[in-house]
GROMACS .gro file of C-alpha atoms in nm:
model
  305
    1UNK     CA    1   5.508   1.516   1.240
    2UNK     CA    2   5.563   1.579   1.582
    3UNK     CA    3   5.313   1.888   1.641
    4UNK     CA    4   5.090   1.783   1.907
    5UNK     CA    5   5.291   1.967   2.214
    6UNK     CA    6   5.373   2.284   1.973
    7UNK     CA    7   5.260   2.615   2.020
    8UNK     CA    8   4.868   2.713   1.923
    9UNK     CA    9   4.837   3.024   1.666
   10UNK     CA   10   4.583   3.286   1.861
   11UNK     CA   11   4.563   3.403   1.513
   12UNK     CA   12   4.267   3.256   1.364
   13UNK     CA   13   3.897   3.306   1.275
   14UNK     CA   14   3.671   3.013   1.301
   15UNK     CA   15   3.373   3.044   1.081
   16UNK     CA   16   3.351   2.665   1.006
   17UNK     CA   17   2.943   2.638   1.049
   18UNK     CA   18   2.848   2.934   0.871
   19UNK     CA   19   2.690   3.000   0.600
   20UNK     CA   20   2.737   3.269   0.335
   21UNK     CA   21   2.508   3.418   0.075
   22UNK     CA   22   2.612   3.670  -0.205
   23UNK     CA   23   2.409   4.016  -0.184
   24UNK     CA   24   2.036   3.959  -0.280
   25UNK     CA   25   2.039   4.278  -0.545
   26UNK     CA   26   1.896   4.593  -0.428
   27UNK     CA   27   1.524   4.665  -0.542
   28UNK     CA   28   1.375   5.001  -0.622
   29UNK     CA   29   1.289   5.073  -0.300
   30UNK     CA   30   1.618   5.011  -0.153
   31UNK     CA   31   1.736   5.216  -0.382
   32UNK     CA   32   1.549   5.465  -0.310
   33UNK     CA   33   1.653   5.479   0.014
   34UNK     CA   34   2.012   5.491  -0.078
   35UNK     CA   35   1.961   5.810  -0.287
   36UNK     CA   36   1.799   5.963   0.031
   37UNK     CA   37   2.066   5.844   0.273
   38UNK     CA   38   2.316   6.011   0.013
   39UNK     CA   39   2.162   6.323  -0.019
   40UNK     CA   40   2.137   6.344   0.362
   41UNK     CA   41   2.506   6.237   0.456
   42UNK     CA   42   2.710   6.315   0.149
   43UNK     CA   43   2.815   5.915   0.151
   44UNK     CA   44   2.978   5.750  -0.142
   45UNK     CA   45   2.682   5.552  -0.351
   46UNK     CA   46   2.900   5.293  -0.421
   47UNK     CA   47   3.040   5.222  -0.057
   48UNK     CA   48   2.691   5.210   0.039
   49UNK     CA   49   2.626   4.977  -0.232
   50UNK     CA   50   2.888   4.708  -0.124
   51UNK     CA   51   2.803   4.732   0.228
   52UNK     CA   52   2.442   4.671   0.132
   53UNK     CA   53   2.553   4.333  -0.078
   54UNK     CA   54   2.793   4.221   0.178
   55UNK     CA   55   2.665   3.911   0.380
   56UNK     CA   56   2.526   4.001   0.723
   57UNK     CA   57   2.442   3.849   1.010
   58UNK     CA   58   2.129   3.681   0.887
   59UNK     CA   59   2.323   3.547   0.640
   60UNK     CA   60   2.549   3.343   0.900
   61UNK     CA   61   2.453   3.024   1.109
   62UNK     CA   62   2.600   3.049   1.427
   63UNK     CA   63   2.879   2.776   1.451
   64UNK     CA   64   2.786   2.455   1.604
   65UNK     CA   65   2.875   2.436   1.988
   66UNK     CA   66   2.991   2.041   1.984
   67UNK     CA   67   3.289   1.899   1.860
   68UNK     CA   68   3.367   1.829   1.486
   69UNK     CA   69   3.489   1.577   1.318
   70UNK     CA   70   3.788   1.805   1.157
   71UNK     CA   71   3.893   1.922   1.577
   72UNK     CA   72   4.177   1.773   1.521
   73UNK     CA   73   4.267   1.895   1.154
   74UNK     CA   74   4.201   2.278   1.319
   75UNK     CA   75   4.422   2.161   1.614
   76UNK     CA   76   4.726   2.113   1.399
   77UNK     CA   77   4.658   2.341   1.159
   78UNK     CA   78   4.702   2.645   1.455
   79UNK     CA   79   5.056   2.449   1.574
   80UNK     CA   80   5.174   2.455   1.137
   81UNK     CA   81   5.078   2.847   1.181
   82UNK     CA   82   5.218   2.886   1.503
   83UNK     CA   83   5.552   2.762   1.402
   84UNK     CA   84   5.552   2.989   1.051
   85UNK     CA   85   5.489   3.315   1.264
   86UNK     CA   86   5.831   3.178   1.528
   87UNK     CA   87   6.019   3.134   1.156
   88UNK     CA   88   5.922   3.428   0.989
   89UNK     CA   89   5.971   3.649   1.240
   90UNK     CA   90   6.292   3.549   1.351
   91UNK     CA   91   6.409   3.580   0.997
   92UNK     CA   92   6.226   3.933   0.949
   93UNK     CA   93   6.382   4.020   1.345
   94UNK     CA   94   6.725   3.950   1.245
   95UNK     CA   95   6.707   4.185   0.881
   96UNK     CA   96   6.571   4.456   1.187
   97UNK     CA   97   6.235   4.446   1.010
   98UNK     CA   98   5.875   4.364   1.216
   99UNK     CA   99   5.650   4.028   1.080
  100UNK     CA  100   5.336   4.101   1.025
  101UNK     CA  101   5.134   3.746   1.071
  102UNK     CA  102   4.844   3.653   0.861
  103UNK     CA  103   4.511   3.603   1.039
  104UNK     CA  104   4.404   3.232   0.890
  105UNK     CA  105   4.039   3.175   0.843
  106UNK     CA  106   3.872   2.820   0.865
  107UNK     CA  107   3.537   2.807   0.651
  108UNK     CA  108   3.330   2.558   0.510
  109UNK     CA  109   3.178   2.543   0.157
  110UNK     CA  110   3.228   2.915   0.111
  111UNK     CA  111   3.325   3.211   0.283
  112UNK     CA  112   3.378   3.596   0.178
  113UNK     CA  113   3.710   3.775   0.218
  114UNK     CA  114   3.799   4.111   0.090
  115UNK     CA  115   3.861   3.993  -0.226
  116UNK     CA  116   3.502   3.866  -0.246
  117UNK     CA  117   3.329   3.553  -0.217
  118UNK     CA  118   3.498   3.216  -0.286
  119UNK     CA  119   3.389   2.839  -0.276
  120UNK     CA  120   3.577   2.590  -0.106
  121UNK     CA  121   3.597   2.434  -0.464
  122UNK     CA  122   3.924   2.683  -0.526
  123UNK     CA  123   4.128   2.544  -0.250
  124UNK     CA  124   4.293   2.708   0.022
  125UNK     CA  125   4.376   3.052  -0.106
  126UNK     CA  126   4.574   3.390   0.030
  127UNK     CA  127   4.422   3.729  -0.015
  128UNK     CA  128   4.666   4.027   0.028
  129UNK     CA  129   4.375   4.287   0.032
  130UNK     CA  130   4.289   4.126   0.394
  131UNK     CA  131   4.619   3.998   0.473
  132UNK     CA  132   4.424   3.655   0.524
  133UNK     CA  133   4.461   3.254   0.455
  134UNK     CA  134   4.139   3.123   0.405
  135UNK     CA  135   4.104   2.751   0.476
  136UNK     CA  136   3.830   2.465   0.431
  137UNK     CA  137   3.956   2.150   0.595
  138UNK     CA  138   3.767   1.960   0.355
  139UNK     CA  139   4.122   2.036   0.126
  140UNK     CA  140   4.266   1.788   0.305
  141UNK     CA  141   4.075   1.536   0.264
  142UNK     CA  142   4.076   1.599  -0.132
  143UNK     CA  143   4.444   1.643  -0.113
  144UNK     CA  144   4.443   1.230   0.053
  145UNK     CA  145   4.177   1.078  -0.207
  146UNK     CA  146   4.166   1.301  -0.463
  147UNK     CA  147   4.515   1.395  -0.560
  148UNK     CA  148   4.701   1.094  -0.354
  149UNK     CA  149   4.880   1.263  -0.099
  150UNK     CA  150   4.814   1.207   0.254
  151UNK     CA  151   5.024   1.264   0.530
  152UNK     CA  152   5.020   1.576   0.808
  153UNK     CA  153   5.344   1.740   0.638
  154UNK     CA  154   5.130   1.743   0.302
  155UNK     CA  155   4.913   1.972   0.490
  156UNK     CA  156   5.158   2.131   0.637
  157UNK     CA  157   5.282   2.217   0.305
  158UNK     CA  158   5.010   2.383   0.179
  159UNK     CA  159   4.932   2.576   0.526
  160UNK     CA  160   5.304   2.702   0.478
  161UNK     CA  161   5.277   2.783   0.087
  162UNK     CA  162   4.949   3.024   0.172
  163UNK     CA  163   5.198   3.209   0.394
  164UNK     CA  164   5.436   3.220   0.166
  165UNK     CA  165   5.197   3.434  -0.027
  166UNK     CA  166   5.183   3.623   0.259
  167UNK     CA  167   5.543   3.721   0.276
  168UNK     CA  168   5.511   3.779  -0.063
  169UNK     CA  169   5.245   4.025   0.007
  170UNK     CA  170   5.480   4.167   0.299
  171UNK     CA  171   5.756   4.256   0.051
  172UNK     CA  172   5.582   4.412  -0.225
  173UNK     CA  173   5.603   4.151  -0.454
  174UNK     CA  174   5.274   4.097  -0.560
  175UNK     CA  175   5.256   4.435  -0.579
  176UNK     CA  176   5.496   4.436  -0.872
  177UNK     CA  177   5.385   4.131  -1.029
  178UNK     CA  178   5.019   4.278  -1.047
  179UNK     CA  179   5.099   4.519  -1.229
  180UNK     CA  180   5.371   4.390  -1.475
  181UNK     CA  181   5.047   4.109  -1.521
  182UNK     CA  182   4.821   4.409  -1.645
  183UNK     CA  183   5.081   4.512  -1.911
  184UNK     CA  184   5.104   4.183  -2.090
  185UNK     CA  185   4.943   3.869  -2.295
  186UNK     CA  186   4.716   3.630  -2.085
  187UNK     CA  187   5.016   3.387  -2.223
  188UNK     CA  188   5.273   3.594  -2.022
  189UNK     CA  189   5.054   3.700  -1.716
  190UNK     CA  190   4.972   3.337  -1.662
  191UNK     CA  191   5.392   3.294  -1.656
  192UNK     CA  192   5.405   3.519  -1.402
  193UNK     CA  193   5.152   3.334  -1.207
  194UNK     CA  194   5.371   3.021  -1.218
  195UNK     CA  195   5.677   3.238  -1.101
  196UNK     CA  196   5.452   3.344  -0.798
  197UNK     CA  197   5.318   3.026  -0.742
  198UNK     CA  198   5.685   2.871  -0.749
  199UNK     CA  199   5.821   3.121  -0.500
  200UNK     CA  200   5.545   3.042  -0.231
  201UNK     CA  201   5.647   2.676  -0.237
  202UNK     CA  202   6.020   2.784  -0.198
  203UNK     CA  203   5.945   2.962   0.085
  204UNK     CA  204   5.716   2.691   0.199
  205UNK     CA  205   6.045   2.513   0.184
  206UNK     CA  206   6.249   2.718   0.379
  207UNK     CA  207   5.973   2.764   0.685
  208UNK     CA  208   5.986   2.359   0.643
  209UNK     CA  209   6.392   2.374   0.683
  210UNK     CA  210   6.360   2.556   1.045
  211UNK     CA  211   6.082   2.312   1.135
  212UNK     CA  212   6.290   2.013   1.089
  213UNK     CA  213   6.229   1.941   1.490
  214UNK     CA  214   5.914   1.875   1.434
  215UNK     CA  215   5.981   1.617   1.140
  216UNK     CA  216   5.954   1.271   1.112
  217UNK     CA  217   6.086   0.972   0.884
  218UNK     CA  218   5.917   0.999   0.573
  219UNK     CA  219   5.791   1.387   0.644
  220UNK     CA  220   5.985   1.533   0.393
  221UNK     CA  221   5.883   1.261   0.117
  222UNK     CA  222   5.491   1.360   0.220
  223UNK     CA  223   5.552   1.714   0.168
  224UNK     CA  224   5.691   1.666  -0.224
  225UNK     CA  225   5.444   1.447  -0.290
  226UNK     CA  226   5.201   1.685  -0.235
  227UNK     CA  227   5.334   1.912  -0.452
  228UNK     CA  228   5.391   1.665  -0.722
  229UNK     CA  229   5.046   1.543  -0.685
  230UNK     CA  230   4.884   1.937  -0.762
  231UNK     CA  231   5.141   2.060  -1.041
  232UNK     CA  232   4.907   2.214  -1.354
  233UNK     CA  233   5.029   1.935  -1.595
  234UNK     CA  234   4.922   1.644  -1.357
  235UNK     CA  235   4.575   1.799  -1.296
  236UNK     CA  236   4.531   1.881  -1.627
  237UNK     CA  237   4.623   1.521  -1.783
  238UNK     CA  238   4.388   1.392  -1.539
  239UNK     CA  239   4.113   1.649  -1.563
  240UNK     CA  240   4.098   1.644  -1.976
  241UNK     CA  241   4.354   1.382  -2.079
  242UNK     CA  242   4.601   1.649  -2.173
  243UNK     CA  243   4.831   1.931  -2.097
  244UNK     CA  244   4.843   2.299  -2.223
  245UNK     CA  245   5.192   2.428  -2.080
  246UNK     CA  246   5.064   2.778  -2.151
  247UNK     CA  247   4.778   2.771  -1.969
  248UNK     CA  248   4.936   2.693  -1.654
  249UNK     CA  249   4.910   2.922  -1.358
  250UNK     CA  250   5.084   2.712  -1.100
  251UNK     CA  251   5.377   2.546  -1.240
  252UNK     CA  252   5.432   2.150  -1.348
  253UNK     CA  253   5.485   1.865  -1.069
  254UNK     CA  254   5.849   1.867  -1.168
  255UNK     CA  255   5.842   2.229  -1.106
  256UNK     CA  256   5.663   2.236  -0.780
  257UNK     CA  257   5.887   1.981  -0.641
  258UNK     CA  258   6.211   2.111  -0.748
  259UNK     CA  259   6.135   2.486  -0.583
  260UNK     CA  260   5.992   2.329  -0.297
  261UNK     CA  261   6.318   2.093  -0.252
  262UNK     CA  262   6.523   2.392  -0.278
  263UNK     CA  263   6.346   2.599  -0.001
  264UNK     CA  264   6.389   2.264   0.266
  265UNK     CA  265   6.737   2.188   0.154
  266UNK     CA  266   6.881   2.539   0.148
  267UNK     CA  267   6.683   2.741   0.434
  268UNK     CA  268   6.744   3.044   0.202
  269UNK     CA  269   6.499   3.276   0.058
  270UNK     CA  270   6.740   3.416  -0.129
  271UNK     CA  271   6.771   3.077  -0.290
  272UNK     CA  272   6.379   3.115  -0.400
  273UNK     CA  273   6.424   3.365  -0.690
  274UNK     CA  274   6.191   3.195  -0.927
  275UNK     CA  275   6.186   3.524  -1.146
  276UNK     CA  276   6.464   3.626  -1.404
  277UNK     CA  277   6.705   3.868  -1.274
  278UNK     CA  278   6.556   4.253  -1.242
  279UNK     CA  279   6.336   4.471  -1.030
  280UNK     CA  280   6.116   4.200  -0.835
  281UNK     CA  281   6.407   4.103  -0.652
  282UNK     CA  282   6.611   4.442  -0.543
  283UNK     CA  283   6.678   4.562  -0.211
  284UNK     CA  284   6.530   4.357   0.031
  285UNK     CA  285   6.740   4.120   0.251
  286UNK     CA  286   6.639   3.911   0.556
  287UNK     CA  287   6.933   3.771   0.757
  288UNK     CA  288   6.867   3.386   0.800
  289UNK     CA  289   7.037   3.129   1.039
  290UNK     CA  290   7.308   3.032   0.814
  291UNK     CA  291   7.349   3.355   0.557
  292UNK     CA  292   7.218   3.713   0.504
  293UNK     CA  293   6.878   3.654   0.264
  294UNK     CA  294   6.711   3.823   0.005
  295UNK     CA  295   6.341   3.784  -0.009
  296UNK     CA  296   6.035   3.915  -0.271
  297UNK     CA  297   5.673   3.955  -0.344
  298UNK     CA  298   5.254   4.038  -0.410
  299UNK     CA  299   4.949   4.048  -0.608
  300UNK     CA  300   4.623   4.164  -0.568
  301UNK     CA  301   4.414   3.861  -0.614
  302UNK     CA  302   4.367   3.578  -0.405
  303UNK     CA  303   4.557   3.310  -0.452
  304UNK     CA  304   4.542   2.973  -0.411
  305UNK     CA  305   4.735   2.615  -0.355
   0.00000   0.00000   0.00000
């Protein structure tokens, strides 16, 4: 990819270096202090609860001062951002609507987020209660010798599927799909997980179809790779030896591919529709370079590559 003269996203937190402990418990002297603090103030026990659990500052290393080995990796990562906030918004600016950016959070090992604390060991995920991405860089360097994809658009990929979650989040989606998921089997939630996860690497697709300046020979083949290379049936058949189609929360490599294809060869979000025809995908259109576009969606978990 051609990225290195591209435009740095001011929308990040660095807390590579840091490191995060869940809450300690609260002992019976803490607690009595929290009854006493209530009866004073008239607080909410339980807010003063979670505050109490939450990670503070002695909790946290402060970053390391030098260079790291993964400069780079956070160089390029702010230039794929960067260049999904120019697409997005154009595409929101032309339906006369305002893009809201994600913030996107580097971490290593683990970090918390509003929707709690998380391991790197889950992968890059999204969390709509923070509107954040939440990124260890160490990902890529799975996604190379772990899953057999290497390449700068591979990353690039799954930088640009988090914010598809994001404009999922934007449009209500998840929203919808949260609670539909609440109403039904684990066997159909986890379908509607797949249709989420599908969506994402449509639009992931389309950001990738206005990028196309910044592609090289062999970009695009990187990028499908990559999403070959983390379908559920593929990590599954390598992780046990075999595949359980309903357990799936991400969709197959064939899947994955094909939605992400679709997205970089049409430029459409209206062309990402991954759910059956109905409510999740009423009423909201985007105007794109080459047609008007309909987009969708939201949920209120994280999710992740």
């Amino acid at each position: 990819m051609r990225w290195r003269l591209g435009r740095r996203s001011s929308n990040i937190e660095d807390r590579r270096g840091r490191k995060v402990k869940a809450g300690a418990g609260i002992g019976g002297g803490a607690l009595l202090l929290i009854v006493l603090f209530v009866m004073l103030t008239g607080e909410d026990p339980s807010r003063v609860v979670e505050v109490l659990n939450q990670p503070g500052a002695a909790d946290q290393a402060a970053p390391p001062s030098g260079p790291r080995a993964d400069d780079e990796e956070f160089d390029f990562v702010r230039v794929v951002l960067a260049s999904t906030e120019d697409t997005w918004s154009q595409l929101f600016d032309r339906s006369g609507r305002r893009y809201q950016p994600p913030v996107l959070v580097f971490f290593d090992d683990a970090v918390q987020s509003a929707c709690g604390i998380n391991s790197s060991a889950v992968g890059p995920f999204y969390c709509p209660a923070d509107s954040k991405v939440y990124l260890d860089l160490s990902f890529f360097r799975d996604l190379q010798n772990r899953f057999g994809a290497p390449g700068d658009f591979a990353q690039a990929y799954v930088v640009a599927h988090e914010v598809g979650h994001h404009i999922q989040n934007l449009l209500g989606i998840s929203d919808q799909v949260h609670r539909m998921r609440s109403r039904v089997s684990q066997a159909e939630g986890n379908a509607l997980s797949v249709k989420m996860e599908l969506q994402a690497d449509c639009f992931a697709g389309v950001w990738g179809y206005y990028a196309e300046n910044m592609l090289e020979r062999g970009d695009v083949e990187e990028g499908l790779r990559a999403a070959a290379a983390i379908g559920d049936d593929r990590i599954q058949r390598r992780n046990r030896g075999y595949v359980t189609p309903e357990s799936w929360t991400h969709g197959s490599s064939e899947q994955r591919v094909r939605w992400f294809r679709r997205g970089l060869e049409q430029g459409r979000s209206d062309s990402c529709n991954t759910f059956e025809a109905g409510s999740l995908y009423r009423g909201t259109t985007l105007t794109g370079r080459d047609s008007r576009e309909r987009m969708t969606s939201r949920d209120a978990r994280p999710t992740n590559v």
